[in-house]
């Protein structure tokens, strides 16, 4: 280096350092865990993203007489609730959420395998990446978060022809459909999906997101609801379960 | 063809690294020399979506783009320019389309060269089409189409051949969302490097046959994905310390193109290029403050430090108040180059370089590591074990972690960034030094965890 030097605080601002919350993630989580001695370790293991611990803790609870299906809602979902809250508050980051989602899915599978009757699904959701588009990381995050919130996901993958989306919706009768597009060239497929759904009389909310997509574009077709971040997807699904119609969804999730 | 590993640095010291100069400059196209004492703008563009409907429309669009770009360069008196055409998928899938576009563009560039003497070259970058809907298909039918595409563009006027390959991406996509540093090492350092060696030997053959330049690659599919997921200072999707570890690991992977016969200029969006240049001494393209039309980064001035070509990454072709987009952004690039070239002429280049570096070095851990002095150290860690693709990638990661753990206090990091760093450090410390063991363990693990991972893509 030449002898040039400077005090960076005169030329830039590390806003993230300045704004960081005082509380450590573990402390924040500790405040949120349920008190029940059998439930708490399950919730903790979800937060830690340790699937082996999740299964072990579930086994203990089941041995002690807890109902495996009830544990999905009462323990696993509670743990995931802690994770979602901390993510929303900016205390933990996405990879933690993904690891928790993995543990959550293993937990759900285990509970199902231990139960006599199948659990009632919260609702089915069809997810896809627009025709011609292979950018699927955002979609993978969306499906993981939906599954971790106990929704039943039909993942059509990437580069999905419009026909296939329509056929799947006809067959699966989902409560919502999600679409991801990262290219300005591929996002127009969403309009086609919208038109074909309407033609077929299927008025299902169609949540659209991904790098290229913005609220203005999504607002140009009737079924479209714009999603800025993957974490919005489960919130939208919950809103639908709570009775929100298209108008309500747009009101809640559209920002301007 | 063989693969020749770099066992030592191209420079005696980091301070010798500078923009517009590289130890192994490259002559290309119409009288252009890249890395031979001056910097050159590299204009990038994408056709409007409607233009992709037919071949004829597409060719017309590229003709307009080319003419507009060349016209602005001569109107403002810039001495040299590179145009880069990153293929839209149709152009690679139908190899003759790419060829016809190259041909049409080159004819216009030749006219300008004949009339005004402007030094120029055309880069073509076919899309990496080697996948079907569900799987990467790196070595199947699509590979042949891709090679045909290279053949067509090379024989029809493209001077520089590039591609953004995606070997390792299926494993990386999983690893990056789970803070899995060993997974990143396996994906980028091992799988990515193996695919690079394979494909770049073939691209080099085609380049030689057609007497054009086998230019270089970028780890866009992985290191840039990490950078974009990490995002801005306030985003909460990935620690920036992890994004820069992925970047460090990508350097030996991108280096593999040059080991397999490429000679530069490296691709613009390879932010790992400063590290690569420190080892291979090849000229590099970079992008930063003048590619904000395509994406945001946190080191817009810093990445100019050692560039030979200065690029805008991509812009859709359309009108702006100041002309068409290629004219506006091309002009900005060219003025930056004029400034760098003035610094070179007046003996001020190191000062300018260091001012650019200082303006971003402490903005973010990514800029800190890519600053040429630290980039050089990563380079040294790579060549230490140059014969072992796993070890050299691991060395790069370890050195990156060391540099951050012992960083100048002027670089402030959040607790979150530091924790992610500590976790990465621990994961790296737990790794074996035995490559065979690492490879076979990882193979087992990711065959299990990543449903779409197919070892045969890598000849495994
Ligand atoms: C990684 C990447 C790739 C990888 C993709 C890997 C993968 N498995 O996805 C690879 C290398 C394969 C690739 C290929 C190409 N790419 Co690309 N790529 C990118 C890059 C660098 C990052 C994208 C990314 O993963 N972002 C991170 C994810 C997490 O973000 P996300 O998907 O938007 O999701 C977030 C939100 O949007 C939201 N979300 C997403 N979906 C949904 C849905 C709902 C319901 C909700 C609520 C939320 C939500 O959740 C996520 C996080 O919260 C971008 C650059 C950029 N500026 O974006 C270019 C970019 C998207 N690519 C581009 C291009 C041109 C291409 C290629 C054509 C290049 C070529 N010549 O071959 C090919 C395309 C092939 C094809 N047919 O699709 C252009 C697109 C330009 C355009 N036309 O608009 C970009 C913008 C780069 C650029 N500046 O030019 N690419």
PDB file of N, CA, C and O in Angstrom, chain A residues 1-2 4-6 8 11-14 16-17 20-23 87-88 90 93-95 98-99 102 134 137 141 156 158-161 164 184-185, chain B residues 15 49 131-133 169 173-174 177-179 225 233 235-238 316 350-351 354-355 358-359 362-365 372 410 412-417:
ATOM      1  N   UNK A   1       0.844  -1.203   0.000  1.00  0.00           N
ATOM      2  CA  UNK A   1       0.000   0.000   0.000  1.00  0.00           C
ATOM      3  C   UNK A   1       0.872   1.244   0.000  1.00  0.00           C
ATOM      4  O   UNK A   1       1.931   1.273   0.621  1.00  0.00           O
ATOM      5  N   UNK A   2       0.393   2.237  -0.655  1.00  0.00           N
ATOM      6  CA  UNK A   2       1.036   3.538  -0.500  1.00  0.00           C
ATOM      7  C   UNK A   2       0.724   4.024   0.910  1.00  0.00           C
ATOM      8  O   UNK A   2       0.012   3.370   1.658  1.00  0.00           O
ATOM      9  N   UNK A   4      -1.229   6.170   1.950  1.00  0.00           N
ATOM     10  CA  UNK A   4      -2.567   6.729   2.167  1.00  0.00           C
ATOM     11  C   UNK A   4      -3.293   5.994   3.289  1.00  0.00           C
ATOM     12  O   UNK A   4      -3.196   4.790   3.398  1.00  0.00           O
ATOM     13  N   UNK A   5      -4.001   6.758   4.102  1.00  0.00           N
ATOM     14  CA  UNK A   5      -4.797   6.124   5.149  1.00  0.00           C
ATOM     15  C   UNK A   5      -5.944   7.074   5.497  1.00  0.00           C
ATOM     16  O   UNK A   5      -5.886   8.248   5.183  1.00  0.00           O
ATOM     17  N   UNK A   6      -6.962   6.540   6.127  1.00  0.00           N
ATOM     18  CA  UNK A   6      -8.048   7.433   6.553  1.00  0.00           C
ATOM     19  C   UNK A   6      -8.835   6.815   7.690  1.00  0.00           C
ATOM     20  O   UNK A   6      -8.687   5.638   8.010  1.00  0.00           O
ATOM     21  N   UNK A   8     -12.248   5.582   8.512  1.00  0.00           N
ATOM     22  CA  UNK A   8     -13.433   5.254   7.714  1.00  0.00           C
ATOM     23  C   UNK A   8     -14.714   5.886   8.249  1.00  0.00           C
ATOM     24  O   UNK A   8     -15.648   6.105   7.474  1.00  0.00           O
ATOM     25  N   UNK A  11     -16.133   8.598   6.229  1.00  0.00           N
ATOM     26  CA  UNK A  11     -16.640   8.433   4.862  1.00  0.00           C
ATOM     27  C   UNK A  11     -17.745   7.391   4.727  1.00  0.00           C
ATOM     28  O   UNK A  11     -18.358   7.273   3.676  1.00  0.00           O
ATOM     29  N   UNK A  12     -17.985   6.602   5.756  1.00  0.00           N
ATOM     30  CA  UNK A  12     -19.050   5.607   5.634  1.00  0.00           C
ATOM     31  C   UNK A  12     -19.620   5.282   6.999  1.00  0.00           C
ATOM     32  O   UNK A  12     -19.021   5.592   8.026  1.00  0.00           O
ATOM     33  N   UNK A  13     -20.773   4.656   6.979  1.00  0.00           N
ATOM     34  CA  UNK A  13     -21.490   4.381   8.222  1.00  0.00           C
ATOM     35  C   UNK A  13     -21.853   2.899   8.239  1.00  0.00           C
ATOM     36  O   UNK A  13     -22.500   2.415   7.315  1.00  0.00           O
ATOM     37  N   UNK A  14     -21.433   2.188   9.267  1.00  0.00           N
ATOM     38  CA  UNK A  14     -21.818   0.775   9.385  1.00  0.00           C
ATOM     39  C   UNK A  14     -23.167   0.729  10.123  1.00  0.00           C
ATOM     40  O   UNK A  14     -23.216   0.433  11.318  1.00  0.00           O
ATOM     41  N   UNK A  16     -25.461  -1.377  10.206  1.00  0.00           N
ATOM     42  CA  UNK A  16     -25.814  -2.647  10.850  1.00  0.00           C
ATOM     43  C   UNK A  16     -25.159  -2.782  12.219  1.00  0.00           C
ATOM     44  O   UNK A  16     -25.750  -3.308  13.150  1.00  0.00           O
ATOM     45  N   UNK A  17     -23.917  -2.281  12.335  1.00  0.00           N
ATOM     46  CA  UNK A  17     -23.236  -2.349  13.626  1.00  0.00           C
ATOM     47  C   UNK A  17     -23.950  -1.417  14.609  1.00  0.00           C
ATOM     48  O   UNK A  17     -24.213  -1.765  15.758  1.00  0.00           O
ATOM     49  N   UNK A  20     -27.460  -2.844  15.761  1.00  0.00           N
ATOM     50  CA  UNK A  20     -27.632  -4.216  16.239  1.00  0.00           C
ATOM     51  C   UNK A  20     -28.290  -4.264  17.604  1.00  0.00           C
ATOM     52  O   UNK A  20     -27.953  -3.514  18.518  1.00  0.00           O
ATOM     53  N   UNK A  21     -29.222  -5.194  17.741  1.00  0.00           N
ATOM     54  CA  UNK A  21     -29.947  -5.370  19.003  1.00  0.00           C
ATOM     55  C   UNK A  21     -28.989  -5.809  20.109  1.00  0.00           C
ATOM     56  O   UNK A  21     -28.051  -6.558  19.872  1.00  0.00           O
ATOM     57  N   UNK A  22     -29.260  -5.347  21.306  1.00  0.00           N
ATOM     58  CA  UNK A  22     -28.360  -5.658  22.411  1.00  0.00           C
ATOM     59  C   UNK A  22     -28.443  -7.130  22.811  1.00  0.00           C
ATOM     60  O   UNK A  22     -27.487  -7.734  23.258  1.00  0.00           O
ATOM     61  N   UNK A  23     -29.613  -7.714  22.608  1.00  0.00           N
ATOM     62  CA  UNK A  23     -29.843  -9.059  23.118  1.00  0.00           C
ATOM     63  C   UNK A  23     -29.216 -10.132  22.218  1.00  0.00           C
ATOM     64  O   UNK A  23     -29.286 -10.022  21.007  1.00  0.00           O
ATOM     65  N   UNK A  87     -36.571 -14.134  13.709  1.00  0.00           N
ATOM     66  CA  UNK A  87     -36.175 -13.748  12.347  1.00  0.00           C
ATOM     67  C   UNK A  87     -36.856 -12.428  11.965  1.00  0.00           C
ATOM     68  O   UNK A  87     -36.218 -11.509  11.452  1.00  0.00           O
ATOM     69  N   UNK A  88     -38.136 -12.352  12.253  1.00  0.00           N
ATOM     70  CA  UNK A  88     -38.872 -11.119  11.930  1.00  0.00           C
ATOM     71  C   UNK A  88     -38.280  -9.911  12.653  1.00  0.00           C
ATOM     72  O   UNK A  88     -38.276  -8.806  12.132  1.00  0.00           O
ATOM     73  N   UNK A  90     -35.219  -9.538  13.326  1.00  0.00           N
ATOM     74  CA  UNK A  90     -33.846  -9.289  12.891  1.00  0.00           C
ATOM     75  C   UNK A  90     -32.810  -9.802  13.874  1.00  0.00           C
ATOM     76  O   UNK A  90     -31.649  -9.412  13.826  1.00  0.00           O
ATOM     77  N   UNK A  93     -30.852 -14.992  11.541  1.00  0.00           N
ATOM     78  CA  UNK A  93     -30.793 -14.861  10.090  1.00  0.00           C
ATOM     79  C   UNK A  93     -31.339 -16.096   9.394  1.00  0.00           C
ATOM     80  O   UNK A  93     -31.590 -17.131  10.011  1.00  0.00           O
ATOM     81  N   UNK A  94     -31.491 -15.967   8.092  1.00  0.00           N
ATOM     82  CA  UNK A  94     -32.136 -17.012   7.314  1.00  0.00           C
ATOM     83  C   UNK A  94     -31.562 -18.434   7.482  1.00  0.00           C
ATOM     84  O   UNK A  94     -32.332 -19.378   7.611  1.00  0.00           O
ATOM     85  N   UNK A  95     -30.222 -18.630   7.441  1.00  0.00           N
ATOM     86  CA  UNK A  95     -29.729 -20.012   7.559  1.00  0.00           C
ATOM     87  C   UNK A  95     -30.217 -20.696   8.837  1.00  0.00           C
ATOM     88  O   UNK A  95     -30.511 -21.889   8.830  1.00  0.00           O
ATOM     89  N   UNK A  98     -33.623 -21.904   8.118  1.00  0.00           N
ATOM     90  CA  UNK A  98     -33.613 -23.085   7.250  1.00  0.00           C
ATOM     91  C   UNK A  98     -33.252 -24.344   8.036  1.00  0.00           C
ATOM     92  O   UNK A  98     -33.829 -25.403   7.840  1.00  0.00           O
ATOM     93  N   UNK A  99     -32.283 -24.208   8.939  1.00  0.00           N
ATOM     94  CA  UNK A  99     -31.890 -25.381   9.729  1.00  0.00           C
ATOM     95  C   UNK A  99     -33.012 -25.786  10.675  1.00  0.00           C
ATOM     96  O   UNK A  99     -33.264 -26.969  10.884  1.00  0.00           O
ATOM     97  N   UNK A 102     -35.552 -27.658   8.669  1.00  0.00           N
ATOM     98  CA  UNK A 102     -35.151 -29.058   8.451  1.00  0.00           C
ATOM     99  C   UNK A 102     -35.527 -29.908   9.667  1.00  0.00           C
ATOM    100  O   UNK A 102     -36.073 -31.010   9.540  1.00  0.00           O
ATOM    101  N   UNK A 134     -34.901 -20.688 -14.330  1.00  0.00           N
ATOM    102  CA  UNK A 134     -34.329 -21.748 -13.493  1.00  0.00           C
ATOM    103  C   UNK A 134     -33.908 -21.243 -12.110  1.00  0.00           C
ATOM    104  O   UNK A 134     -33.383 -22.002 -11.308  1.00  0.00           O
ATOM    105  N   UNK A 137     -33.705 -20.658  -5.961  1.00  0.00           N
ATOM    106  CA  UNK A 137     -33.326 -20.620  -4.543  1.00  0.00           C
ATOM    107  C   UNK A 137     -34.424 -19.959  -3.704  1.00  0.00           C
ATOM    108  O   UNK A 137     -34.788 -20.454  -2.645  1.00  0.00           O
ATOM    109  N   UNK A 141     -36.658 -21.607  -0.563  1.00  0.00           N
ATOM    110  CA  UNK A 141     -36.831 -21.020   0.772  1.00  0.00           C
ATOM    111  C   UNK A 141     -38.331 -20.953   1.099  1.00  0.00           C
ATOM    112  O   UNK A 141     -38.756 -21.321   2.191  1.00  0.00           O
ATOM    113  N   UNK A 156     -43.679 -27.874  -7.599  1.00  0.00           N
ATOM    114  CA  UNK A 156     -43.548 -28.223  -9.018  1.00  0.00           C
ATOM    115  C   UNK A 156     -42.152 -27.942  -9.561  1.00  0.00           C
ATOM    116  O   UNK A 156     -41.858 -28.233 -10.716  1.00  0.00           O
ATOM    117  N   UNK A 158     -38.837 -25.853 -10.936  1.00  0.00           N
ATOM    118  CA  UNK A 158     -38.561 -24.641 -11.715  1.00  0.00           C
ATOM    119  C   UNK A 158     -38.960 -24.825 -13.166  1.00  0.00           C
ATOM    120  O   UNK A 158     -39.247 -25.947 -13.583  1.00  0.00           O
ATOM    121  N   UNK A 159     -38.939 -23.730 -13.921  1.00  0.00           N
ATOM    122  CA  UNK A 159     -39.260 -23.770 -15.349  1.00  0.00           C
ATOM    123  C   UNK A 159     -40.538 -24.576 -15.583  1.00  0.00           C
ATOM    124  O   UNK A 159     -40.553 -25.533 -16.342  1.00  0.00           O
ATOM    125  N   UNK A 160     -41.601 -24.177 -14.916  1.00  0.00           N
ATOM    126  CA  UNK A 160     -42.832 -24.967 -14.955  1.00  0.00           C
ATOM    127  C   UNK A 160     -43.807 -24.384 -15.997  1.00  0.00           C
ATOM    128  O   UNK A 160     -44.194 -23.223 -15.914  1.00  0.00           O
ATOM    129  N   UNK A 161     -44.189 -25.196 -16.983  1.00  0.00           N
ATOM    130  CA  UNK A 161     -45.126 -24.720 -18.001  1.00  0.00           C
ATOM    131  C   UNK A 161     -46.454 -24.287 -17.370  1.00  0.00           C
ATOM    132  O   UNK A 161     -46.914 -24.904 -16.400  1.00  0.00           O
ATOM    133  N   UNK A 164     -49.017 -26.937 -16.735  1.00  0.00           N
ATOM    134  CA  UNK A 164     -48.797 -27.824 -15.595  1.00  0.00           C
ATOM    135  C   UNK A 164     -49.290 -27.180 -14.298  1.00  0.00           C
ATOM    136  O   UNK A 164     -49.834 -27.864 -13.424  1.00  0.00           O
ATOM    137  N   UNK A 184     -37.055 -10.530 -15.983  1.00  0.00           N
ATOM    138  CA  UNK A 184     -38.117  -9.705 -16.555  1.00  0.00           C
ATOM    139  C   UNK A 184     -38.757 -10.425 -17.745  1.00  0.00           C
ATOM    140  O   UNK A 184     -39.872 -10.126 -18.121  1.00  0.00           O
ATOM    141  N   UNK A 185     -37.997 -11.361 -18.329  1.00  0.00           N
ATOM    142  CA  UNK A 185     -38.524 -12.095 -19.485  1.00  0.00           C
ATOM    143  C   UNK A 185     -39.479 -13.211 -19.082  1.00  0.00           C
ATOM    144  O   UNK A 185     -40.305 -13.640 -19.875  1.00  0.00           O
TER     145      UNK A 185
ATOM    146  N   UNK B  15       1.736  -4.901  -3.894  1.00  0.00           N
ATOM    147  CA  UNK B  15       1.771  -3.502  -4.331  1.00  0.00           C
ATOM    148  C   UNK B  15       2.029  -3.355  -5.832  1.00  0.00           C
ATOM    149  O   UNK B  15       1.757  -2.313  -6.421  1.00  0.00           O
ATOM    150  N   UNK B  49     -37.209  -7.983 -23.948  1.00  0.00           N
ATOM    151  CA  UNK B  49     -37.861  -9.302 -24.009  1.00  0.00           C
ATOM    152  C   UNK B  49     -38.545  -9.568 -25.357  1.00  0.00           C
ATOM    153  O   UNK B  49     -38.407 -10.652 -25.920  1.00  0.00           O
ATOM    154  N   UNK B 131     -28.499 -28.107 -18.305  1.00  0.00           N
ATOM    155  CA  UNK B 131     -29.370 -28.663 -17.286  1.00  0.00           C
ATOM    156  C   UNK B 131     -30.727 -28.917 -17.907  1.00  0.00           C
ATOM    157  O   UNK B 131     -31.119 -28.262 -18.864  1.00  0.00           O
ATOM    158  N   UNK B 132     -31.413 -29.905 -17.378  1.00  0.00           N
ATOM    159  CA  UNK B 132     -32.810 -30.006 -17.764  1.00  0.00           C
ATOM    160  C   UNK B 132     -33.613 -29.565 -16.558  1.00  0.00           C
ATOM    161  O   UNK B 132     -33.065 -29.045 -15.592  1.00  0.00           O
ATOM    162  N   UNK B 133     -34.906 -29.771 -16.582  1.00  0.00           N
ATOM    163  CA  UNK B 133     -35.714 -29.136 -15.557  1.00  0.00           C
ATOM    164  C   UNK B 133     -35.316 -29.529 -14.148  1.00  0.00           C
ATOM    165  O   UNK B 133     -35.299 -28.695 -13.250  1.00  0.00           O
ATOM    166  N   UNK B 169     -23.289 -26.227  -8.281  1.00  0.00           N
ATOM    167  CA  UNK B 169     -24.386 -25.393  -7.812  1.00  0.00           C
ATOM    168  C   UNK B 169     -25.474 -26.155  -7.052  1.00  0.00           C
ATOM    169  O   UNK B 169     -26.051 -25.635  -6.102  1.00  0.00           O
ATOM    170  N   UNK B 173     -26.380 -24.718  -3.457  1.00  0.00           N
ATOM    171  CA  UNK B 173     -27.680 -24.105  -3.139  1.00  0.00           C
ATOM    172  C   UNK B 173     -28.187 -24.566  -1.778  1.00  0.00           C
ATOM    173  O   UNK B 173     -28.829 -23.816  -1.050  1.00  0.00           O
ATOM    174  N   UNK B 174     -27.908 -25.809  -1.460  1.00  0.00           N
ATOM    175  CA  UNK B 174     -28.316 -26.303  -0.160  1.00  0.00           C
ATOM    176  C   UNK B 174     -27.391 -25.782   0.942  1.00  0.00           C
ATOM    177  O   UNK B 174     -27.833 -25.308   1.978  1.00  0.00           O
ATOM    178  N   UNK B 177     -27.624 -22.034   2.274  1.00  0.00           N
ATOM    179  CA  UNK B 177     -28.772 -21.668   3.096  1.00  0.00           C
ATOM    180  C   UNK B 177     -28.700 -22.310   4.479  1.00  0.00           C
ATOM    181  O   UNK B 177     -29.616 -22.161   5.282  1.00  0.00           O
ATOM    182  N   UNK B 178     -27.618 -23.042   4.724  1.00  0.00           N
ATOM    183  CA  UNK B 178     -27.491 -23.693   6.020  1.00  0.00           C
ATOM    184  C   UNK B 178     -26.147 -23.426   6.695  1.00  0.00           C
ATOM    185  O   UNK B 178     -25.706 -24.198   7.535  1.00  0.00           O
ATOM    186  N   UNK B 179     -25.489 -22.336   6.319  1.00  0.00           N
ATOM    187  CA  UNK B 179     -24.189 -21.992   6.898  1.00  0.00           C
ATOM    188  C   UNK B 179     -23.211 -23.159   6.841  1.00  0.00           C
ATOM    189  O   UNK B 179     -22.377 -23.323   7.726  1.00  0.00           O
ATOM    190  N   UNK B 225     -24.223 -15.692  -5.921  1.00  0.00           N
ATOM    191  CA  UNK B 225     -25.464 -16.039  -5.230  1.00  0.00           C
ATOM    192  C   UNK B 225     -25.307 -15.725  -3.744  1.00  0.00           C
ATOM    193  O   UNK B 225     -26.177 -15.104  -3.132  1.00  0.00           O
ATOM    194  N   UNK B 233     -26.306  -3.986   3.973  1.00  0.00           N
ATOM    195  CA  UNK B 233     -25.903  -4.038   5.378  1.00  0.00           C
ATOM    196  C   UNK B 233     -27.053  -4.475   6.289  1.00  0.00           C
ATOM    197  O   UNK B 233     -26.826  -5.101   7.313  1.00  0.00           O
ATOM    198  N   UNK B 235     -29.765  -6.360   5.469  1.00  0.00           N
ATOM    199  CA  UNK B 235     -30.441  -7.622   5.154  1.00  0.00           C
ATOM    200  C   UNK B 235     -30.072  -8.691   6.172  1.00  0.00           C
ATOM    201  O   UNK B 235     -28.997  -8.654   6.761  1.00  0.00           O
ATOM    202  N   UNK B 236     -30.973  -9.634   6.341  1.00  0.00           N
ATOM    203  CA  UNK B 236     -30.731 -10.634   7.388  1.00  0.00           C
ATOM    204  C   UNK B 236     -30.816 -12.055   6.843  1.00  0.00           C
ATOM    205  O   UNK B 236     -31.316 -12.954   7.497  1.00  0.00           O
ATOM    206  N   UNK B 237     -30.366 -12.214   5.617  1.00  0.00           N
ATOM    207  CA  UNK B 237     -30.453 -13.542   5.019  1.00  0.00           C
ATOM    208  C   UNK B 237     -29.173 -14.352   5.091  1.00  0.00           C
ATOM    209  O   UNK B 237     -29.205 -15.572   5.032  1.00  0.00           O
ATOM    210  N   UNK B 238     -28.040 -13.687   5.170  1.00  0.00           N
ATOM    211  CA  UNK B 238     -26.777 -14.417   5.245  1.00  0.00           C
ATOM    212  C   UNK B 238     -25.708 -13.478   5.782  1.00  0.00           C
ATOM    213  O   UNK B 238     -25.642 -12.317   5.374  1.00  0.00           O
ATOM    214  N   UNK B 316     -30.744  -3.640 -19.707  1.00  0.00           N
ATOM    215  CA  UNK B 316     -31.684  -3.868 -20.800  1.00  0.00           C
ATOM    216  C   UNK B 316     -31.597  -2.699 -21.783  1.00  0.00           C
ATOM    217  O   UNK B 316     -31.509  -1.543 -21.368  1.00  0.00           O
ATOM    218  N   UNK B 350      -0.933   4.340  -8.433  1.00  0.00           N
ATOM    219  CA  UNK B 350      -1.047   3.666  -7.134  1.00  0.00           C
ATOM    220  C   UNK B 350      -1.863   4.504  -6.142  1.00  0.00           C
ATOM    221  O   UNK B 350      -2.600   3.959  -5.316  1.00  0.00           O
ATOM    222  N   UNK B 351      -1.715   5.812  -6.237  1.00  0.00           N
ATOM    223  CA  UNK B 351      -2.541   6.656  -5.374  1.00  0.00           C
ATOM    224  C   UNK B 351      -4.015   6.519  -5.702  1.00  0.00           C
ATOM    225  O   UNK B 351      -4.856   6.401  -4.818  1.00  0.00           O
ATOM    226  N   UNK B 354      -5.264   3.212  -4.470  1.00  0.00           N
ATOM    227  CA  UNK B 354      -5.422   3.131  -3.018  1.00  0.00           C
ATOM    228  C   UNK B 354      -6.576   3.989  -2.514  1.00  0.00           C
ATOM    229  O   UNK B 354      -7.221   3.657  -1.516  1.00  0.00           O
ATOM    230  N   UNK B 355      -6.867   5.057  -3.213  1.00  0.00           N
ATOM    231  CA  UNK B 355      -8.049   5.845  -2.821  1.00  0.00           C
ATOM    232  C   UNK B 355      -9.327   5.051  -3.086  1.00  0.00           C
ATOM    233  O   UNK B 355     -10.243   5.045  -2.276  1.00  0.00           O
ATOM    234  N   UNK B 358      -9.477   2.440  -0.338  1.00  0.00           N
ATOM    235  CA  UNK B 358      -9.816   2.975   0.985  1.00  0.00           C
ATOM    236  C   UNK B 358     -11.279   3.400   1.087  1.00  0.00           C
ATOM    237  O   UNK B 358     -11.862   3.365   2.167  1.00  0.00           O
ATOM    238  N   UNK B 359     -11.858   3.796  -0.017  1.00  0.00           N
ATOM    239  CA  UNK B 359     -13.240   4.257   0.067  1.00  0.00           C
ATOM    240  C   UNK B 359     -14.201   3.126   0.433  1.00  0.00           C
ATOM    241  O   UNK B 359     -15.307   3.378   0.899  1.00  0.00           O
ATOM    242  N   UNK B 362     -13.375  -0.663   4.431  1.00  0.00           N
ATOM    243  CA  UNK B 362     -13.948  -0.894   5.767  1.00  0.00           C
ATOM    244  C   UNK B 362     -15.471  -0.826   5.765  1.00  0.00           C
ATOM    245  O   UNK B 362     -16.112  -0.748   6.804  1.00  0.00           O
ATOM    246  N   UNK B 363     -16.036  -0.848   4.581  1.00  0.00           N
ATOM    247  CA  UNK B 363     -17.496  -0.778   4.459  1.00  0.00           C
ATOM    248  C   UNK B 363     -18.146  -2.101   4.831  1.00  0.00           C
ATOM    249  O   UNK B 363     -19.263  -2.165   5.321  1.00  0.00           O
ATOM    250  N   UNK B 364     -17.373  -3.178   4.610  1.00  0.00           N
ATOM    251  CA  UNK B 364     -17.952  -4.513   4.728  1.00  0.00           C
ATOM    252  C   UNK B 364     -16.824  -5.544   4.688  1.00  0.00           C
ATOM    253  O   UNK B 364     -15.799  -5.315   4.049  1.00  0.00           O
ATOM    254  N   UNK B 365     -17.013  -6.688   5.358  1.00  0.00           N
ATOM    255  CA  UNK B 365     -15.962  -7.719   5.331  1.00  0.00           C
ATOM    256  C   UNK B 365     -15.589  -8.161   3.911  1.00  0.00           C
ATOM    257  O   UNK B 365     -14.450  -8.550   3.655  1.00  0.00           O
ATOM    258  N   UNK B 372      -6.696  -5.454  -2.555  1.00  0.00           N
ATOM    259  CA  UNK B 372      -5.639  -6.236  -3.209  1.00  0.00           C
ATOM    260  C   UNK B 372      -4.586  -6.780  -2.251  1.00  0.00           C
ATOM    261  O   UNK B 372      -4.043  -7.848  -2.465  1.00  0.00           O
ATOM    262  N   UNK B 410     -10.392  -0.962  12.256  1.00  0.00           N
ATOM    263  CA  UNK B 410     -11.233  -0.059  11.461  1.00  0.00           C
ATOM    264  C   UNK B 410     -12.385  -0.807  10.801  1.00  0.00           C
ATOM    265  O   UNK B 410     -13.386  -0.206  10.433  1.00  0.00           O
ATOM    266  N   UNK B 412     -15.345  -2.695  11.320  1.00  0.00           N
ATOM    267  CA  UNK B 412     -16.273  -3.097  12.375  1.00  0.00           C
ATOM    268  C   UNK B 412     -17.190  -4.179  11.858  1.00  0.00           C
ATOM    269  O   UNK B 412     -17.629  -4.118  10.721  1.00  0.00           O
ATOM    270  N   UNK B 413     -17.451  -5.175  12.713  1.00  0.00           N
ATOM    271  CA  UNK B 413     -18.390  -6.226  12.319  1.00  0.00           C
ATOM    272  C   UNK B 413     -19.465  -6.351  13.385  1.00  0.00           C
ATOM    273  O   UNK B 413     -19.219  -6.081  14.558  1.00  0.00           O
ATOM    274  N   UNK B 414     -20.625  -6.807  12.960  1.00  0.00           N
ATOM    275  CA  UNK B 414     -21.686  -7.026  13.941  1.00  0.00           C
ATOM    276  C   UNK B 414     -21.372  -8.307  14.718  1.00  0.00           C
ATOM    277  O   UNK B 414     -20.583  -9.144  14.273  1.00  0.00           O
ATOM    278  N   UNK B 415     -22.028  -8.452  15.841  1.00  0.00           N
ATOM    279  CA  UNK B 415     -21.865  -9.679  16.607  1.00  0.00           C
ATOM    280  C   UNK B 415     -22.293 -10.868  15.758  1.00  0.00           C
ATOM    281  O   UNK B 415     -21.684 -11.926  15.776  1.00  0.00           O
ATOM    282  N   UNK B 416     -23.335 -10.639  15.005  1.00  0.00           N
ATOM    283  CA  UNK B 416     -23.836 -11.702  14.144  1.00  0.00           C
ATOM    284  C   UNK B 416     -22.782 -12.151  13.128  1.00  0.00           C
ATOM    285  O   UNK B 416     -22.555 -13.343  12.920  1.00  0.00           O
ATOM    286  N   UNK B 417     -22.125 -11.175  12.511  1.00  0.00           N
ATOM    287  CA  UNK B 417     -21.071 -11.514  11.546  1.00  0.00           C
ATOM    288  C   UNK B 417     -19.921 -12.249  12.232  1.00  0.00           C
ATOM    289  O   UNK B 417     -19.363 -13.207  11.693  1.00  0.00           O
TER     290      UNK B 417
END
